[in-house]
């Protein structure tokens, strides 16, 4: 039995299937850990969501920002962006079944000596605390008042964690950290403005996994989200969004020996060049 963590798929169904063949995925014994952002921007979001739903007994996943965007738009909140590719899900005959299942998926997982979250964790959070905070969001998403939750999802504030935060502000910051974060300011505030490579980051920003006094050290964190970072493997963080959507590759990490498998996404590179992405 093997566990493979796979980075952001984002509707790139054909490369996803090719990667499964590359790693010789056996649904009878192997398990996939998916870092979130199953959907959006790629051309086959509905196919990806249907496949994961059909194989849910062999899949562990966390929600990403694009998955939450899909859920919000499906309930009439947020705006459809020009490069969104979620209409096929919203119009599908089985769309409601898929969306109801999706909103009941976790924001964070722990197991087999690893934790997994789409984007990252704030330095104030231990793994156990982060799991409890994720459960607060999961309760709001899966319950009868999920529309109220999704209606308050969007926004960049507050930017600094406090245990005294309550209500929508508390839940929004948890979601933003776990699904949108790349950088923190050097005095500990969440910064969502810069999305590029490490080398070009403003001097006042540090990547979340290099913030001082992090309380979640000791458990490697598997994440995606940051395609400009690419694959970044060290003792504490295993970032595996290698930018398939942008013409990079789709990556799978076998957890027992940390062997990396990468599938080049040349077709998407040509699309990215043609569209100026």
C-alpha positions as YAML, in Angstrom:
chain: A
units: angstrom
residues:
- id: 1
  name: UNK
  ca: [0.00, 0.00, 0.00]
- id: 2
  name: UNK
  ca: [1.29, 3.46, -0.91]
- id: 3
  name: UNK
  ca: [0.09, 6.98, -0.17]
- id: 4
  name: UNK
  ca: [0.71, 9.58, -2.87]
- id: 5
  name: UNK
  ca: [0.24, 13.31, -2.28]
- id: 6
  name: UNK
  ca: [-0.67, 15.14, -5.49]
- id: 7
  name: UNK
  ca: [-0.49, 18.90, -6.02]
- id: 8
  name: UNK
  ca: [-3.17, 21.22, -7.39]
- id: 9
  name: UNK
  ca: [-5.06, 19.63, -10.30]
- id: 10
  name: UNK
  ca: [-7.28, 22.64, -11.14]
- id: 11
  name: UNK
  ca: [-9.38, 20.92, -13.76]
- id: 12
  name: UNK
  ca: [-6.43, 19.37, -15.62]
- id: 13
  name: UNK
  ca: [-8.05, 15.94, -15.82]
- id: 14
  name: UNK
  ca: [-6.01, 14.38, -18.62]
- id: 15
  name: UNK
  ca: [-2.61, 15.06, -16.95]
- id: 16
  name: UNK
  ca: [-4.09, 13.80, -13.68]
- id: 17
  name: UNK
  ca: [-4.99, 10.49, -15.29]
- id: 18
  name: UNK
  ca: [-1.59, 10.27, -16.97]
- id: 19
  name: UNK
  ca: [0.10, 10.86, -13.62]
- id: 20
  name: UNK
  ca: [-1.94, 8.07, -12.03]
- id: 21
  name: UNK
  ca: [-0.69, 5.73, -14.75]
- id: 22
  name: UNK
  ca: [2.88, 6.96, -14.21]
- id: 23
  name: UNK
  ca: [2.78, 6.08, -10.50]
- id: 24
  name: UNK
  ca: [0.86, 2.86, -11.24]
- id: 25
  name: UNK
  ca: [-1.90, 3.91, -8.89]
- id: 26
  name: UNK
  ca: [-3.89, 0.90, -7.65]
- id: 27
  name: UNK
  ca: [-7.25, 1.97, -6.20]
- id: 28
  name: UNK
  ca: [-7.56, -1.40, -4.50]
- id: 29
  name: UNK
  ca: [-4.65, -0.68, -2.17]
- id: 30
  name: UNK
  ca: [-3.22, 2.83, -2.70]
- id: 31
  name: UNK
  ca: [-4.47, 6.16, -1.35]
- id: 32
  name: UNK
  ca: [-4.28, 9.66, -2.81]
- id: 33
  name: UNK
  ca: [-3.83, 12.80, -0.71]
- id: 34
  name: UNK
  ca: [-4.95, 15.80, -2.76]
- id: 35
  name: UNK
  ca: [-3.78, 19.27, -1.71]
- id: 36
  name: UNK
  ca: [-6.96, 21.06, -2.84]
- id: 37
  name: UNK
  ca: [-7.92, 23.19, -5.84]
- id: 38
  name: UNK
  ca: [-9.39, 20.24, -7.67]
- id: 39
  name: UNK
  ca: [-11.19, 22.64, -9.96]
- id: 40
  name: UNK
  ca: [-11.06, 25.87, -11.95]
- id: 41
  name: UNK
  ca: [-8.94, 27.44, -14.66]
- id: 42
  name: UNK
  ca: [-8.28, 24.08, -16.33]
- id: 43
  name: UNK
  ca: [-10.64, 22.71, -19.01]
- id: 44
  name: UNK
  ca: [-12.05, 19.60, -17.28]
- id: 45
  name: UNK
  ca: [-13.11, 20.63, -13.78]
- id: 46
  name: UNK
  ca: [-16.28, 18.54, -13.86]
- id: 47
  name: UNK
  ca: [-14.35, 15.42, -14.89]
- id: 48
  name: UNK
  ca: [-11.91, 15.87, -12.01]
- id: 49
  name: UNK
  ca: [-14.67, 16.39, -9.45]
- id: 50
  name: UNK
  ca: [-16.62, 13.38, -10.69]
- id: 51
  name: UNK
  ca: [-13.53, 11.16, -10.61]
- id: 52
  name: UNK
  ca: [-12.63, 12.15, -7.04]
- id: 53
  name: UNK
  ca: [-16.24, 11.74, -5.90]
- id: 54
  name: UNK
  ca: [-16.39, 8.28, -7.48]
- id: 55
  name: UNK
  ca: [-13.10, 7.27, -5.83]
- id: 56
  name: UNK
  ca: [-13.69, 8.97, -2.49]
- id: 57
  name: UNK
  ca: [-12.86, 5.80, -0.55]
- id: 58
  name: UNK
  ca: [-9.33, 5.97, -1.97]
- id: 59
  name: UNK
  ca: [-8.90, 9.73, -1.61]
- id: 60
  name: UNK
  ca: [-8.14, 12.10, 1.26]
- id: 61
  name: UNK
  ca: [-8.35, 15.77, 0.30]
- id: 62
  name: UNK
  ca: [-8.40, 19.28, 1.69]
- id: 63
  name: UNK
  ca: [-10.26, 22.26, 0.30]
- id: 64
  name: UNK
  ca: [-8.41, 24.95, -1.64]
- id: 65
  name: UNK
  ca: [-9.36, 28.52, -2.44]
- id: 66
  name: UNK
  ca: [-10.72, 27.59, -5.89]
- id: 67
  name: UNK
  ca: [-12.88, 24.85, -4.39]
- id: 68
  name: UNK
  ca: [-14.31, 27.37, -1.92]
- id: 69
  name: UNK
  ca: [-14.83, 29.88, -4.74]
- id: 70
  name: UNK
  ca: [-16.87, 27.27, -6.61]
- id: 71
  name: UNK
  ca: [-19.01, 26.66, -3.52]
- id: 72
  name: UNK
  ca: [-19.56, 30.37, -2.96]
- id: 73
  name: UNK
  ca: [-20.52, 31.05, -6.58]
- id: 74
  name: UNK
  ca: [-22.89, 28.07, -6.55]
- id: 75
  name: UNK
  ca: [-24.79, 29.76, -3.70]
- id: 76
  name: UNK
  ca: [-24.94, 33.14, -5.44]
- id: 77
  name: UNK
  ca: [-21.95, 34.80, -3.77]
- id: 78
  name: UNK
  ca: [-18.77, 36.13, -5.32]
- id: 79
  name: UNK
  ca: [-18.23, 36.81, -9.01]
- id: 80
  name: UNK
  ca: [-17.44, 34.54, -11.90]
- id: 81
  name: UNK
  ca: [-14.04, 35.62, -13.23]
- id: 82
  name: UNK
  ca: [-13.16, 35.71, -16.92]
- id: 83
  name: UNK
  ca: [-10.86, 32.69, -16.63]
- id: 84
  name: UNK
  ca: [-13.09, 30.59, -14.35]
- id: 85
  name: UNK
  ca: [-14.02, 27.18, -15.76]
- id: 86
  name: UNK
  ca: [-16.70, 26.03, -13.35]
- id: 87
  name: UNK
  ca: [-19.84, 26.54, -15.44]
- id: 88
  name: UNK
  ca: [-19.93, 22.86, -16.38]
- id: 89
  name: UNK
  ca: [-20.16, 21.92, -12.70]
- id: 90
  name: UNK
  ca: [-22.82, 24.54, -11.94]
- id: 91
  name: UNK
  ca: [-24.93, 23.31, -14.87]
- id: 92
  name: UNK
  ca: [-24.38, 19.56, -14.47]
- id: 93
  name: UNK
  ca: [-27.29, 17.26, -13.63]
- id: 94
  name: UNK
  ca: [-25.24, 15.84, -10.76]
- id: 95
  name: UNK
  ca: [-23.82, 19.23, -9.78]
- id: 96
  name: UNK
  ca: [-25.72, 19.55, -6.50]
- id: 97
  name: UNK
  ca: [-24.64, 16.11, -5.35]
- id: 98
  name: UNK
  ca: [-21.01, 16.94, -6.13]
- id: 99
  name: UNK
  ca: [-21.18, 20.35, -4.43]
- id: 100
  name: UNK
  ca: [-22.88, 19.01, -1.31]
- id: 101
  name: UNK
  ca: [-20.11, 16.42, -1.04]
- id: 102
  name: UNK
  ca: [-17.37, 18.98, -1.71]
- id: 103
  name: UNK
  ca: [-18.46, 21.38, 1.03]
- id: 104
  name: UNK
  ca: [-18.23, 18.55, 3.58]
- id: 105
  name: UNK
  ca: [-14.53, 17.97, 2.86]
- id: 106
  name: UNK
  ca: [-11.93, 19.04, 5.46]
- id: 107
  name: UNK
  ca: [-9.71, 22.09, 5.49]
- id: 108
  name: UNK
  ca: [-6.79, 20.22, 7.09]
- id: 109
  name: UNK
  ca: [-5.69, 16.63, 7.67]
- id: 110
  name: UNK
  ca: [-3.16, 14.85, 9.85]
- id: 111
  name: UNK
  ca: [-1.93, 11.27, 9.61]
- id: 112
  name: UNK
  ca: [1.01, 8.98, 8.94]
- id: 113
  name: UNK
  ca: [3.39, 11.54, 10.45]
- id: 114
  name: UNK
  ca: [2.26, 14.37, 8.13]
- id: 115
  name: UNK
  ca: [-0.22, 17.23, 8.11]
- id: 116
  name: UNK
  ca: [-1.82, 18.55, 4.94]
- id: 117
  name: UNK
  ca: [-3.37, 21.94, 4.18]
- id: 118
  name: UNK
  ca: [-3.83, 23.76, 0.90]
- id: 119
  name: UNK
  ca: [-1.71, 26.88, 1.55]
- id: 120
  name: UNK
  ca: [-0.11, 26.99, 5.00]
- id: 121
  name: UNK
  ca: [-0.40, 27.61, 8.73]
- id: 122
  name: UNK
  ca: [0.12, 30.76, 10.76]
- id: 123
  name: UNK
  ca: [3.16, 30.65, 13.09]
- id: 124
  name: UNK
  ca: [1.00, 30.99, 16.22]
- id: 125
  name: UNK
  ca: [-0.72, 27.66, 15.54]
- id: 126
  name: UNK
  ca: [0.42, 24.24, 16.67]
- id: 127
  name: UNK
  ca: [-0.73, 21.33, 14.54]
- id: 128
  name: UNK
  ca: [-3.36, 20.37, 17.10]
- id: 129
  name: UNK
  ca: [-4.66, 23.93, 17.38]
- id: 130
  name: UNK
  ca: [-4.78, 24.32, 13.60]
- id: 131
  name: UNK
  ca: [-6.84, 21.13, 13.33]
- id: 132
  name: UNK
  ca: [-9.31, 22.49, 15.89]
- id: 133
  name: UNK
  ca: [-9.55, 25.78, 13.99]
- id: 134
  name: UNK
  ca: [-10.09, 23.93, 10.72]
- id: 135
  name: UNK
  ca: [-12.97, 22.07, 12.37]
- id: 136
  name: UNK
  ca: [-14.66, 25.41, 13.12]
- id: 137
  name: UNK
  ca: [-14.69, 26.18, 9.40]
- id: 138
  name: UNK
  ca: [-15.74, 22.64, 8.50]
- id: 139
  name: UNK
  ca: [-18.68, 22.89, 10.90]
- id: 140
  name: UNK
  ca: [-19.81, 26.12, 9.24]
- id: 141
  name: UNK
  ca: [-19.47, 24.71, 5.72]
- id: 142
  name: UNK
  ca: [-21.18, 21.39, 6.32]
- id: 143
  name: UNK
  ca: [-24.05, 22.66, 8.49]
- id: 144
  name: UNK
  ca: [-27.47, 24.09, 7.76]
- id: 145
  name: UNK
  ca: [-26.09, 27.65, 7.80]
- id: 146
  name: UNK
  ca: [-23.46, 27.09, 5.13]
- id: 147
  name: UNK
  ca: [-24.93, 29.80, 2.88]
- id: 148
  name: UNK
  ca: [-24.42, 32.35, 5.65]
- id: 149
  name: UNK
  ca: [-20.82, 31.20, 6.01]
- id: 150
  name: UNK
  ca: [-20.12, 31.39, 2.26]
- id: 151
  name: UNK
  ca: [-21.69, 34.84, 2.07]
- id: 152
  name: UNK
  ca: [-19.06, 36.16, 4.49]
- id: 153
  name: UNK
  ca: [-16.11, 34.31, 3.00]
- id: 154
  name: UNK
  ca: [-14.56, 36.99, 0.78]
- id: 155
  name: UNK
  ca: [-12.18, 39.65, 2.10]
- id: 156
  name: UNK
  ca: [-8.55, 40.12, 3.19]
- id: 157
  name: UNK
  ca: [-9.17, 41.32, 6.73]
- id: 158
  name: UNK
  ca: [-8.33, 40.72, 9.49]
- id: 159
  name: UNK
  ca: [-4.65, 40.10, 8.73]
- id: 160
  name: UNK
  ca: [-3.35, 39.25, 12.21]
- id: 161
  name: UNK
  ca: [-4.35, 36.30, 14.35]
- id: 162
  name: UNK
  ca: [-5.74, 36.69, 17.85]
- id: 163
  name: UNK
  ca: [-7.42, 34.05, 19.96]
- id: 164
  name: UNK
  ca: [-10.01, 36.72, 20.75]
- id: 165
  name: UNK
  ca: [-11.25, 36.91, 17.15]
- id: 166
  name: UNK
  ca: [-14.86, 35.83, 16.82]
- id: 167
  name: UNK
  ca: [-17.53, 35.24, 14.23]
- id: 168
  name: UNK
  ca: [-16.96, 35.90, 10.55]
- id: 169
  name: UNK
  ca: [-13.59, 37.63, 11.12]
- id: 170
  name: UNK
  ca: [-12.21, 34.57, 12.90]
- id: 171
  name: UNK
  ca: [-13.43, 32.11, 10.27]
- id: 172
  name: UNK
  ca: [-12.30, 34.32, 7.37]
- id: 173
  name: UNK
  ca: [-8.74, 34.56, 8.70]
- id: 174
  name: UNK
  ca: [-8.58, 30.79, 9.24]
- id: 175
  name: UNK
  ca: [-9.73, 30.24, 5.65]
- id: 176
  name: UNK
  ca: [-7.36, 32.87, 4.23]
- id: 177
  name: UNK
  ca: [-4.36, 31.40, 6.04]
- id: 178
  name: UNK
  ca: [-5.12, 27.79, 5.18]
- id: 179
  name: UNK
  ca: [-6.18, 28.34, 1.56]
- id: 180
  name: UNK
  ca: [-4.64, 31.62, 0.28]
- id: 181
  name: UNK
  ca: [-1.46, 32.38, 2.24]
- id: 182
  name: UNK
  ca: [2.01, 32.58, 0.75]
- id: 183
  name: UNK
  ca: [3.73, 35.37, 2.69]
- id: 184
  name: UNK
  ca: [3.65, 37.09, 6.05]
- id: 185
  name: UNK
  ca: [5.06, 40.49, 6.87]
- id: 186
  name: UNK
  ca: [8.09, 40.44, 9.13]
- id: 187
  name: UNK
  ca: [5.90, 41.55, 12.03]
- id: 188
  name: UNK
  ca: [3.50, 38.66, 11.51]
- id: 189
  name: UNK
  ca: [0.60, 39.95, 9.41]
- id: 190
  name: UNK
  ca: [-0.88, 37.97, 6.57]
- id: 191
  name: UNK
  ca: [0.00, 39.55, 3.20]
- id: 192
  name: UNK
  ca: [-2.06, 38.43, 0.21]
- id: 193
  name: UNK
  ca: [-0.82, 40.99, -2.29]
- id: 194
  name: UNK
  ca: [2.36, 39.34, -3.60]
- id: 195
  name: UNK
  ca: [1.95, 35.99, -5.39]
- id: 196
  name: UNK
  ca: [5.25, 35.57, -7.21]
- id: 197
  name: UNK
  ca: [8.54, 33.80, -6.75]
- id: 198
  name: UNK
  ca: [10.63, 33.92, -3.59]
- id: 199
  name: UNK
  ca: [13.46, 35.77, -5.31]
- id: 200
  name: UNK
  ca: [11.25, 38.71, -6.25]
- id: 201
  name: UNK
  ca: [9.47, 39.13, -2.93]
- id: 202
  name: UNK
  ca: [9.55, 42.56, -1.23]
- id: 203
  name: UNK
  ca: [12.05, 42.79, 1.63]
- id: 204
  name: UNK
  ca: [9.32, 43.14, 4.23]
- id: 205
  name: UNK
  ca: [7.83, 39.72, 3.43]
- id: 206
  name: UNK
  ca: [8.84, 36.20, 4.46]
- id: 207
  name: UNK
  ca: [7.34, 32.93, 3.20]
- id: 208
  name: UNK
  ca: [4.97, 31.51, 5.79]
- id: 209
  name: UNK
  ca: [7.18, 28.45, 6.38]
- id: 210
  name: UNK
  ca: [10.18, 30.63, 7.27]
- id: 211
  name: UNK
  ca: [8.36, 32.86, 9.75]
- id: 212
  name: UNK
  ca: [10.14, 33.04, 13.13]
- id: 213
  name: UNK
  ca: [8.81, 31.26, 16.21]
- id: 214
  name: UNK
  ca: [6.61, 28.84, 14.32]
- id: 215
  name: UNK
  ca: [4.80, 26.54, 16.72]
- id: 216
  name: UNK
  ca: [3.98, 23.83, 14.18]
- id: 217
  name: UNK
  ca: [7.51, 22.56, 13.61]
- id: 218
  name: UNK
  ca: [8.26, 18.86, 13.87]
- id: 219
  name: UNK
  ca: [5.42, 17.66, 11.62]
- id: 220
  name: UNK
  ca: [6.07, 17.96, 7.89]
- id: 221
  name: UNK
  ca: [3.28, 19.95, 6.23]
- id: 222
  name: UNK
  ca: [2.17, 18.94, 2.74]
- id: 223
  name: UNK
  ca: [0.72, 21.85, 0.78]
- id: 224
  name: UNK
  ca: [0.06, 23.19, -2.71]
- id: 225
  name: UNK
  ca: [-1.35, 26.55, -3.82]
- id: 226
  name: UNK
  ca: [1.93, 28.33, -4.62]
- id: 227
  name: UNK
  ca: [2.73, 27.43, -8.22]
- id: 228
  name: UNK
  ca: [5.37, 30.16, -8.52]
- id: 229
  name: UNK
  ca: [7.28, 28.47, -5.70]
- id: 230
  name: UNK
  ca: [7.16, 25.12, -7.45]
- id: 231
  name: UNK
  ca: [8.22, 21.93, -5.72]
- id: 232
  name: UNK
  ca: [9.88, 22.83, -2.44]
- id: 233
  name: UNK
  ca: [10.86, 19.94, -0.21]
- id: 234
  name: UNK
  ca: [12.54, 20.38, 3.14]
- id: 235
  name: UNK
  ca: [12.23, 19.00, 6.65]
- id: 236
  name: UNK
  ca: [9.13, 20.97, 7.64]
- id: 237
  name: UNK
  ca: [7.31, 21.71, 4.37]
- id: 238
  name: UNK
  ca: [6.56, 19.65, 1.28]
- id: 239
  name: UNK
  ca: [5.12, 22.07, -1.27]
- id: 240
  name: UNK
  ca: [4.08, 20.24, -4.43]
- id: 241
  name: UNK
  ca: [2.10, 22.62, -6.66]
- id: 242
  name: UNK
  ca: [4.37, 22.53, -9.71]
- id: 243
  name: UNK
  ca: [2.06, 24.54, -11.96]
- id: 244
  name: UNK
  ca: [0.51, 22.06, -14.37]
- id: 245
  name: UNK
  ca: [-2.12, 24.62, -15.30]
- id: 246
  name: UNK
  ca: [0.58, 27.11, -16.30]
- id: 247
  name: UNK
  ca: [2.55, 24.62, -18.38]
- id: 248
  name: UNK
  ca: [4.77, 23.29, -15.61]
- id: 249
  name: UNK
  ca: [4.13, 19.79, -14.34]
- id: 250
  name: UNK
  ca: [1.77, 17.80, -12.14]
- id: 251
  name: UNK
  ca: [3.59, 16.20, -9.22]
- id: 252
  name: UNK
  ca: [2.99, 13.26, -6.91]
- id: 253
  name: UNK
  ca: [5.02, 12.59, -3.77]
- id: 254
  name: UNK
  ca: [5.11, 9.05, -2.36]
- id: 255
  name: UNK
  ca: [5.01, 9.61, 1.37]
- id: 256
  name: UNK
  ca: [6.80, 6.52, 2.62]
- id: 257
  name: UNK
  ca: [10.08, 7.37, 0.86]
- id: 258
  name: UNK
  ca: [9.43, 10.95, -0.41]
- id: 259
  name: UNK
  ca: [10.07, 9.94, -4.02]
- id: 260
  name: UNK
  ca: [8.77, 12.60, -6.39]
- id: 261
  name: UNK
  ca: [7.03, 11.80, -9.68]
- id: 262
  name: UNK
  ca: [6.43, 14.66, -12.12]
- id: 263
  name: UNK
  ca: [4.47, 14.71, -15.35]
- id: 264
  name: UNK
  ca: [5.29, 17.58, -17.76]
- id: 265
  name: UNK
  ca: [2.19, 19.49, -18.88]
- id: 266
  name: UNK
  ca: [3.43, 20.66, -22.27]
- id: 267
  name: UNK
  ca: [-0.04, 21.16, -23.73]
- id: 268
  name: UNK
  ca: [-0.86, 23.63, -21.00]
- id: 269
  name: UNK
  ca: [2.43, 25.43, -21.57]
- id: 270
  name: UNK
  ca: [1.34, 26.12, -25.14]
- id: 271
  name: UNK
  ca: [-2.05, 27.39, -23.92]
- id: 272
  name: UNK
  ca: [-0.38, 29.60, -21.34]
- id: 273
  name: UNK
  ca: [1.93, 31.12, -23.95]
- id: 274
  name: UNK
  ca: [-0.93, 31.66, -26.40]
- id: 275
  name: UNK
  ca: [-3.16, 33.36, -23.84]
- id: 276
  name: UNK
  ca: [-0.43, 35.34, -22.08]
- id: 277
  name: UNK
  ca: [-0.99, 33.68, -18.73]
...
